[in-house]
Coordinates of C-alpha atoms in Angstrom, one line a residue:
X1 CA 22.8 -18.4 17.2
X2 CA 21.9 -18.6 13.5
X3 CA 21.9 -15.2 11.8
X4 CA 18.7 -13.7 10.5
X5 CA 19.2 -12.4 7.0
X6 CA 17.2 -9.6 5.5
X7 CA 17.3 -8.9 1.8
X8 CA 16.8 -5.2 1.1
X9 CA 15.7 -4.5 -2.5
X10 CA 16.4 -1.0 -3.9
X11 CA 15.3 -0.2 -7.4
X12 CA 17.4 2.7 -8.8
X13 CA 16.7 5.2 -11.5
X14 CA 17.8 8.8 -10.8
X15 CA 19.0 11.8 -12.7
X16 CA 20.9 13.4 -9.8
X17 CA 23.9 12.1 -7.9
X18 CA 23.8 11.9 -4.1
X19 CA 20.3 10.5 -3.7
X20 CA 21.2 6.8 -3.4
X21 CA 23.9 7.5 -0.8
X22 CA 21.3 9.0 1.6
X23 CA 19.1 5.9 1.2
X24 CA 22.1 3.5 1.8
X25 CA 23.2 5.5 4.8
X26 CA 19.8 5.1 6.4
X27 CA 20.0 1.3 5.8
X28 CA 23.5 1.1 7.2
X29 CA 22.5 3.1 10.2
X30 CA 19.8 0.6 11.3
X31 CA 19.9 -0.4 15.0
X32 CA 19.5 -4.1 14.5
X33 CA 19.2 -7.1 16.9
X34 CA 22.3 -9.2 17.3
X35 CA 23.0 -11.8 14.6
X36 CA 21.0 -9.8 11.9
X37 CA 22.6 -9.6 8.4
X38 CA 21.6 -7.3 5.6
X39 CA 22.0 -8.2 2.0
X40 CA 21.4 -4.9 0.1
X41 CA 20.5 -5.4 -3.6
X42 CA 20.6 -2.3 -5.8
X43 CA 19.0 -2.8 -9.2
X44 CA 20.3 -0.2 -11.6
X45 CA 17.3 0.1 -14.0
X46 CA 19.1 1.8 -16.8
X47 CA 19.6 4.9 -14.6
X48 CA 21.0 8.0 -16.3
X49 CA 23.3 8.5 -13.2
X50 CA 25.0 5.2 -12.4
X51 CA 24.9 4.1 -8.7
X52 CA 28.7 3.9 -8.6
X53 CA 28.8 7.7 -8.3
X54 CA 27.1 7.4 -4.8
X55 CA 28.8 4.3 -3.6
X56 CA 32.1 6.1 -3.1
X57 CA 30.6 7.8 -0.1
X58 CA 29.3 4.6 1.7
X59 CA 31.1 2.0 3.7
X60 CA 29.2 -1.3 4.2
X61 CA 30.9 -3.4 6.9
X62 CA 30.5 -7.2 7.3
X63 CA 28.4 -9.1 8.0
X64 CA 26.3 -6.8 5.8
X65 CA 26.8 -6.8 2.0
X66 CA 25.9 -4.7 -1.0
X67 CA 25.4 -5.9 -4.6
X68 CA 24.7 -3.9 -7.8
X69 CA 22.7 -5.5 -10.6
X70 CA 22.4 -3.7 -13.9
X71 CA 19.6 -4.1 -16.4
X72 CA 18.0 -2.1 -19.2
X73 CA 15.2 0.3 -18.1
X74 CA 12.0 -1.7 -17.6
X75 CA 10.3 0.2 -14.8
X76 CA 10.0 -0.2 -11.0
X77 CA 8.0 -3.5 -10.9
X78 CA 10.6 -5.2 -13.2
X79 CA 13.5 -3.8 -11.1
X80 CA 11.9 -5.1 -7.9
X81 CA 11.3 -8.5 -9.6
X82 CA 15.0 -8.7 -10.5
X83 CA 15.7 -8.1 -6.8
X84 CA 13.3 -10.8 -5.8
X85 CA 14.9 -13.2 -8.2
X86 CA 18.3 -12.6 -6.5
X87 CA 17.2 -12.9 -2.9
X88 CA 19.6 -15.3 -1.1
X89 CA 18.0 -18.7 -0.5
X90 CA 18.7 -18.5 3.2
X91 CA 17.0 -15.0 3.6
X92 CA 14.3 -15.0 6.2
X93 CA 12.8 -11.6 5.3
X94 CA 12.6 -9.1 2.4
X95 CA 12.3 -5.3 2.7
X96 CA 11.8 -2.8 0.0
X97 CA 13.1 0.8 -0.1
X98 CA 13.1 3.2 -3.1
X99 CA 16.4 4.9 -3.8
X100 CA 15.2 8.3 -2.8
X101 CA 13.6 7.3 0.5
X102 CA 15.0 6.9 4.0
X103 CA 14.3 4.7 7.0
X104 CA 14.3 5.8 10.7
X105 CA 17.0 4.0 12.6
X106 CA 14.6 1.5 14.3
X107 CA 12.5 0.6 11.2
X108 CA 13.9 -2.9 10.7
X109 CA 14.1 -3.7 14.4
X110 CA 10.5 -2.7 14.9
X111 CA 9.4 -4.8 11.9
X112 CA 11.2 -7.9 13.2
X113 CA 9.8 -7.6 16.7
X114 CA 6.2 -7.3 15.3
X115 CA 6.5 -10.0 12.8
X116 CA 7.7 -12.4 15.5
X117 CA 7.3 -16.0 14.8
X118 CA 3.9 -16.2 13.1
X119 CA 3.1 -13.0 11.2
X120 CA 4.0 -12.7 7.5
X121 CA 3.7 -9.1 6.4
X122 CA 4.5 -5.7 8.1
X123 CA 4.3 -2.1 7.2
X124 CA 4.3 1.3 9.0
X125 CA 3.3 4.9 8.5
X126 CA 5.5 7.2 6.4
X127 CA 6.2 10.9 6.2
X128 CA 4.2 12.6 3.4
X129 CA 4.4 16.4 4.1
X130 CA 2.6 18.2 5.3
X131 CA 1.3 15.1 7.1
X132 CA 1.7 11.4 7.0
X133 CA 0.3 8.7 4.8
X134 CA -2.0 7.2 7.5
X135 CA -3.4 10.6 8.4
X136 CA -5.1 10.8 5.0
X137 CA -6.6 7.2 5.0
X138 CA -10.1 6.3 6.2
X139 CA -8.8 2.9 7.4
X140 CA -6.8 4.6 10.1
X141 CA -8.8 7.6 10.9
X142 CA -12.5 6.6 10.9
X143 CA -14.1 6.0 14.3
X144 CA -17.4 4.5 13.4
X145 CA -18.2 0.9 12.4
X146 CA -16.7 -2.4 13.6
X147 CA -13.0 -2.6 14.5
X148 CA -10.9 -3.9 11.6
X149 CA -7.7 -4.3 13.7
X150 CA -6.6 -4.9 17.3
X151 CA -3.7 -3.8 19.5
X152 CA -0.8 -6.2 19.3
X153 CA 1.7 -7.3 22.0
X154 CA 0.8 -4.5 24.4
X155 CA 2.6 -1.9 22.2
X156 CA 0.8 1.4 21.8
X157 CA 1.8 1.7 18.1
X158 CA 1.4 -2.0 17.1
X159 CA -1.7 -3.5 15.5
X160 CA -2.9 -6.7 13.8
X161 CA -5.6 -6.7 11.1
X162 CA -8.8 -8.7 11.5
X163 CA -8.1 -11.6 9.1
X164 CA -11.6 -11.4 7.7
X165 CA -11.1 -7.7 6.7
X166 CA -7.5 -7.4 5.6
X167 CA -7.9 -8.1 1.9
X168 CA -10.8 -5.7 1.5
X169 CA -8.9 -3.0 3.4
X170 CA -5.9 -3.5 1.3
X171 CA -8.0 -3.2 -1.9
X172 CA -10.0 -0.3 -0.7
X173 CA -7.1 2.1 0.0
X174 CA -3.4 2.2 -0.8
X175 CA -2.3 1.5 2.8
X176 CA 1.3 0.5 2.3
X177 CA 4.0 2.8 1.0
X178 CA 6.4 0.4 -0.6
X179 CA 9.5 1.6 1.3
X180 CA 7.9 0.6 4.7
X181 CA 7.2 -3.0 3.9
X182 CA 9.0 -6.0 5.4
X183 CA 7.7 -9.6 4.8
X184 CA 8.6 -13.2 5.5
X185 CA 10.3 -14.4 2.4
X186 CA 9.4 -18.1 2.4
X187 CA 5.6 -17.2 2.4
X188 CA 5.7 -15.2 -0.8
X189 CA 8.8 -16.4 -2.7
X190 CA 6.6 -17.2 -5.8
X191 CA 4.9 -13.8 -6.1
X192 CA 6.2 -11.1 -8.5
X193 CA 5.0 -7.6 -9.5
X194 CA 2.9 -7.4 -12.7
X195 CA 5.3 -5.6 -15.1
X196 CA 2.4 -4.5 -17.4
X197 CA 1.5 -2.0 -14.7
X198 CA 4.6 0.2 -15.3
X199 CA 2.9 3.5 -14.6
X200 CA 0.9 2.8 -11.5
X201 CA -0.8 0.1 -9.4
X202 CA 1.9 -2.6 -9.6
X203 CA 2.7 -2.3 -5.9
X204 CA -0.9 -1.9 -4.8
X205 CA -1.9 -5.1 -6.6
X206 CA 1.1 -6.9 -5.1
X207 CA 0.0 -6.1 -1.5
X208 CA -3.6 -7.2 -2.2
X209 CA -2.3 -10.5 -3.5
X210 CA -0.1 -10.9 -0.4
X211 CA -3.0 -10.1 1.8
X212 CA -5.2 -12.7 0.1
X213 CA -2.5 -15.3 0.7
X214 CA -1.4 -14.4 4.2
X215 CA -4.0 -12.5 6.3
X216 CA -1.5 -12.4 9.2
X217 CA -0.7 -8.8 8.6
X218 CA 0.5 -6.3 11.2
X219 CA 1.4 -2.6 11.1
X220 CA 2.9 0.2 13.2
X221 CA 1.6 3.7 13.4
X222 CA 5.2 4.9 14.0
X223 CA 6.5 7.1 11.2
X224 CA 9.6 5.1 10.2
X225 CA 9.7 5.9 6.5
X226 CA 10.6 9.2 4.9
X227 CA 9.5 9.9 1.3
X228 CA 12.2 11.4 -1.0
X229 CA 12.0 13.8 -3.9
X230 CA 13.9 11.9 -6.6
X231 CA 12.4 10.4 -9.8
X232 CA 8.9 9.2 -9.1
X233 CA 6.5 8.1 -11.9
X234 CA 3.3 8.4 -9.9
X235 CA 3.9 11.8 -8.3
X236 CA 4.9 13.2 -11.7
X237 CA 1.8 12.1 -13.5
X238 CA -1.0 14.4 -12.3
X239 CA -1.1 17.0 -15.1
X240 CA -4.7 15.9 -16.2
X241 CA -4.2 16.3 -19.9
X242 CA -0.7 14.7 -20.1
X243 CA 0.4 11.4 -21.6
X244 CA 1.8 10.4 -18.2
X245 CA -1.6 10.9 -16.5
X246 CA -3.4 8.8 -19.2
X247 CA -0.9 6.0 -18.8
X248 CA -1.3 6.2 -15.0
X249 CA -5.1 5.9 -15.4
X250 CA -4.9 3.1 -17.8
X251 CA -2.6 1.2 -15.4
X252 CA -5.2 1.7 -12.7
X253 CA -7.9 0.3 -15.0
X254 CA -5.8 -2.9 -15.4
X255 CA -4.7 -3.1 -11.8
X256 CA -8.4 -3.0 -10.6
X257 CA -9.3 -5.6 -13.2
X258 CA -6.6 -7.9 -11.8
X259 CA -7.7 -7.2 -8.2
X260 CA -11.3 -8.0 -9.1
X261 CA -10.2 -11.3 -10.7
X262 CA -7.9 -12.4 -7.8
X263 CA -9.0 -15.9 -6.7
X264 CA -11.0 -15.8 -3.5
X265 CA -11.8 -12.1 -3.6
X266 CA -15.2 -11.5 -2.0
X267 CA -18.2 -9.9 -3.8
X268 CA -18.0 -6.4 -2.1
X269 CA -14.3 -6.1 -3.0
X270 CA -14.8 -7.2 -6.6
X271 CA -17.7 -4.7 -7.0
X272 CA -15.5 -1.9 -5.5
X273 CA -12.6 -2.7 -7.9
X274 CA -15.0 -2.8 -10.9
X275 CA -16.5 0.6 -9.9
X276 CA -13.0 2.1 -9.8
X277 CA -12.3 0.6 -13.3
X278 CA -15.4 2.3 -14.6
X279 CA -14.4 5.6 -13.0
X280 CA -10.9 5.5 -14.5
X281 CA -12.3 4.7 -17.9
X282 CA -14.7 7.6 -17.7
X283 CA -11.9 9.9 -16.7
X284 CA -9.8 8.8 -19.6
X285 CA -12.6 9.4 -22.0
X286 CA -13.2 12.8 -20.5
X287 CA -9.5 13.7 -21.0
X288 CA -9.6 12.6 -24.6
X289 CA -12.6 14.9 -25.3
X290 CA -10.2 17.8 -24.9
X291 CA -8.0 18.5 -27.9
X292 CA -4.8 18.5 -25.8
X293 CA -5.8 15.3 -24.1
X294 CA -6.5 13.6 -27.4
X295 CA -3.1 14.7 -28.7
X296 CA -1.5 13.1 -25.6
X297 CA -3.5 9.9 -26.2
X298 CA -2.2 9.7 -29.8
X299 CA 1.4 9.8 -28.6
X300 CA 2.6 6.4 -29.9
X301 CA 3.8 5.1 -26.5
X302 CA 0.6 6.3 -24.8
X303 CA -1.6 4.8 -27.5
X304 CA 0.2 1.4 -27.1
X305 CA -0.1 1.6 -23.3
X306 CA -3.8 2.4 -23.5
X307 CA -4.5 -0.5 -25.8
X308 CA -2.4 -2.9 -23.8
X309 CA -3.9 -2.0 -20.4
X310 CA -7.5 -1.6 -21.5
X311 CA -8.3 -3.8 -24.4
X312 CA -10.9 -2.3 -26.7
X313 CA -10.5 1.2 -25.4
X314 CA -10.4 2.7 -28.8
X315 CA -13.5 0.9 -30.1
X316 CA -15.4 1.8 -27.0
X317 CA -14.4 5.5 -27.0
X318 CA -17.3 6.8 -29.1
X319 CA -19.9 5.2 -26.7
X320 CA -18.1 6.6 -23.7
X321 CA -18.0 10.0 -25.2
X322 CA -21.8 9.7 -25.9
X323 CA -22.4 8.8 -22.3
X324 CA -20.4 11.7 -21.0
X325 CA -22.2 14.2 -23.3
X326 CA -25.6 12.8 -22.3
X327 CA -24.7 13.1 -18.6
X328 CA -23.5 16.7 -19.1
X329 CA -26.7 17.6 -21.0
X330 CA -28.8 16.0 -18.3
X331 CA -27.0 17.9 -15.6
X332 CA -27.5 21.2 -17.5
X333 CA -31.2 20.5 -17.8
X334 CA -31.5 19.7 -14.1
X335 CA -29.7 23.0 -13.2
X336 CA -32.1 24.9 -15.5
X337 CA -35.1 23.3 -13.9
X338 CA -33.8 24.2 -10.4
X339 CA -33.3 27.8 -11.6
X340 CA -36.9 28.0 -12.8
X341 CA -38.3 26.8 -9.5
X342 CA -36.0 29.0 -7.3

């Protein structure tokens, strides 16, 4: 029997030792079908703590293998791209896991069983205390409207998306936590993450592009991914007036522009992405009306990022401020009128 090879791509940038070893232990502990080989590729993205510190605690036995590739810090999308560039030519599947995350022991076995012979892309639910990712998403919790997925293979936790709905669903909500994704490598070997989206959205855009090219997408409601607490750009970028938040919002402006321009995207999906672009631009303008927010925007790295990700942002800022002020004055007048008639 020919072996099935899975390339596991692990971008690594951490400031504490001991995080990567837990991730690798969860990979090495997978209960795999016979004749399955794992090629683990750790991309050291200029990490302050080198991966070698954690590797002393891990034994990887044949036929599995572990490689370390080192590069200057360029962000998670660029690190994953380096991993994709180094996938073995005979790999059948690719899986992603962030270096602070963990897999349940049957994650890969479940993915392989559900992908079968004719499905291209798989993901599952993940732990996101105090709940899970799926529990907070309309796609998996709403009970009205037409069904957008159907039960698969008689498994209670296995489902297949309606091919006509999958791209819109992927663009509407962030459905796939990156560390739960497994896909058929030959179907997507030409796709790469957009490295301009260093602060947010690079993975979301990638899944939309994969959905648009595949449509044979399945998922499991099993919680087979566990989120970690290591370095995470997105989770650390929600102080509203911070430079990190401005860069995150600018990345989302660009990501939605790219989603809307994806070939074959339907009108409702394009309109939705453009509405999110407008909302993110309005939020950026609102932040920059605050003195602390404006100081954050004038940070050299942030100013460059804003200009790169949203061309013309500085020229359009006065008109956006004017629109925000007009909307606030209008809302104040409406409240005053309601008070007079109460």
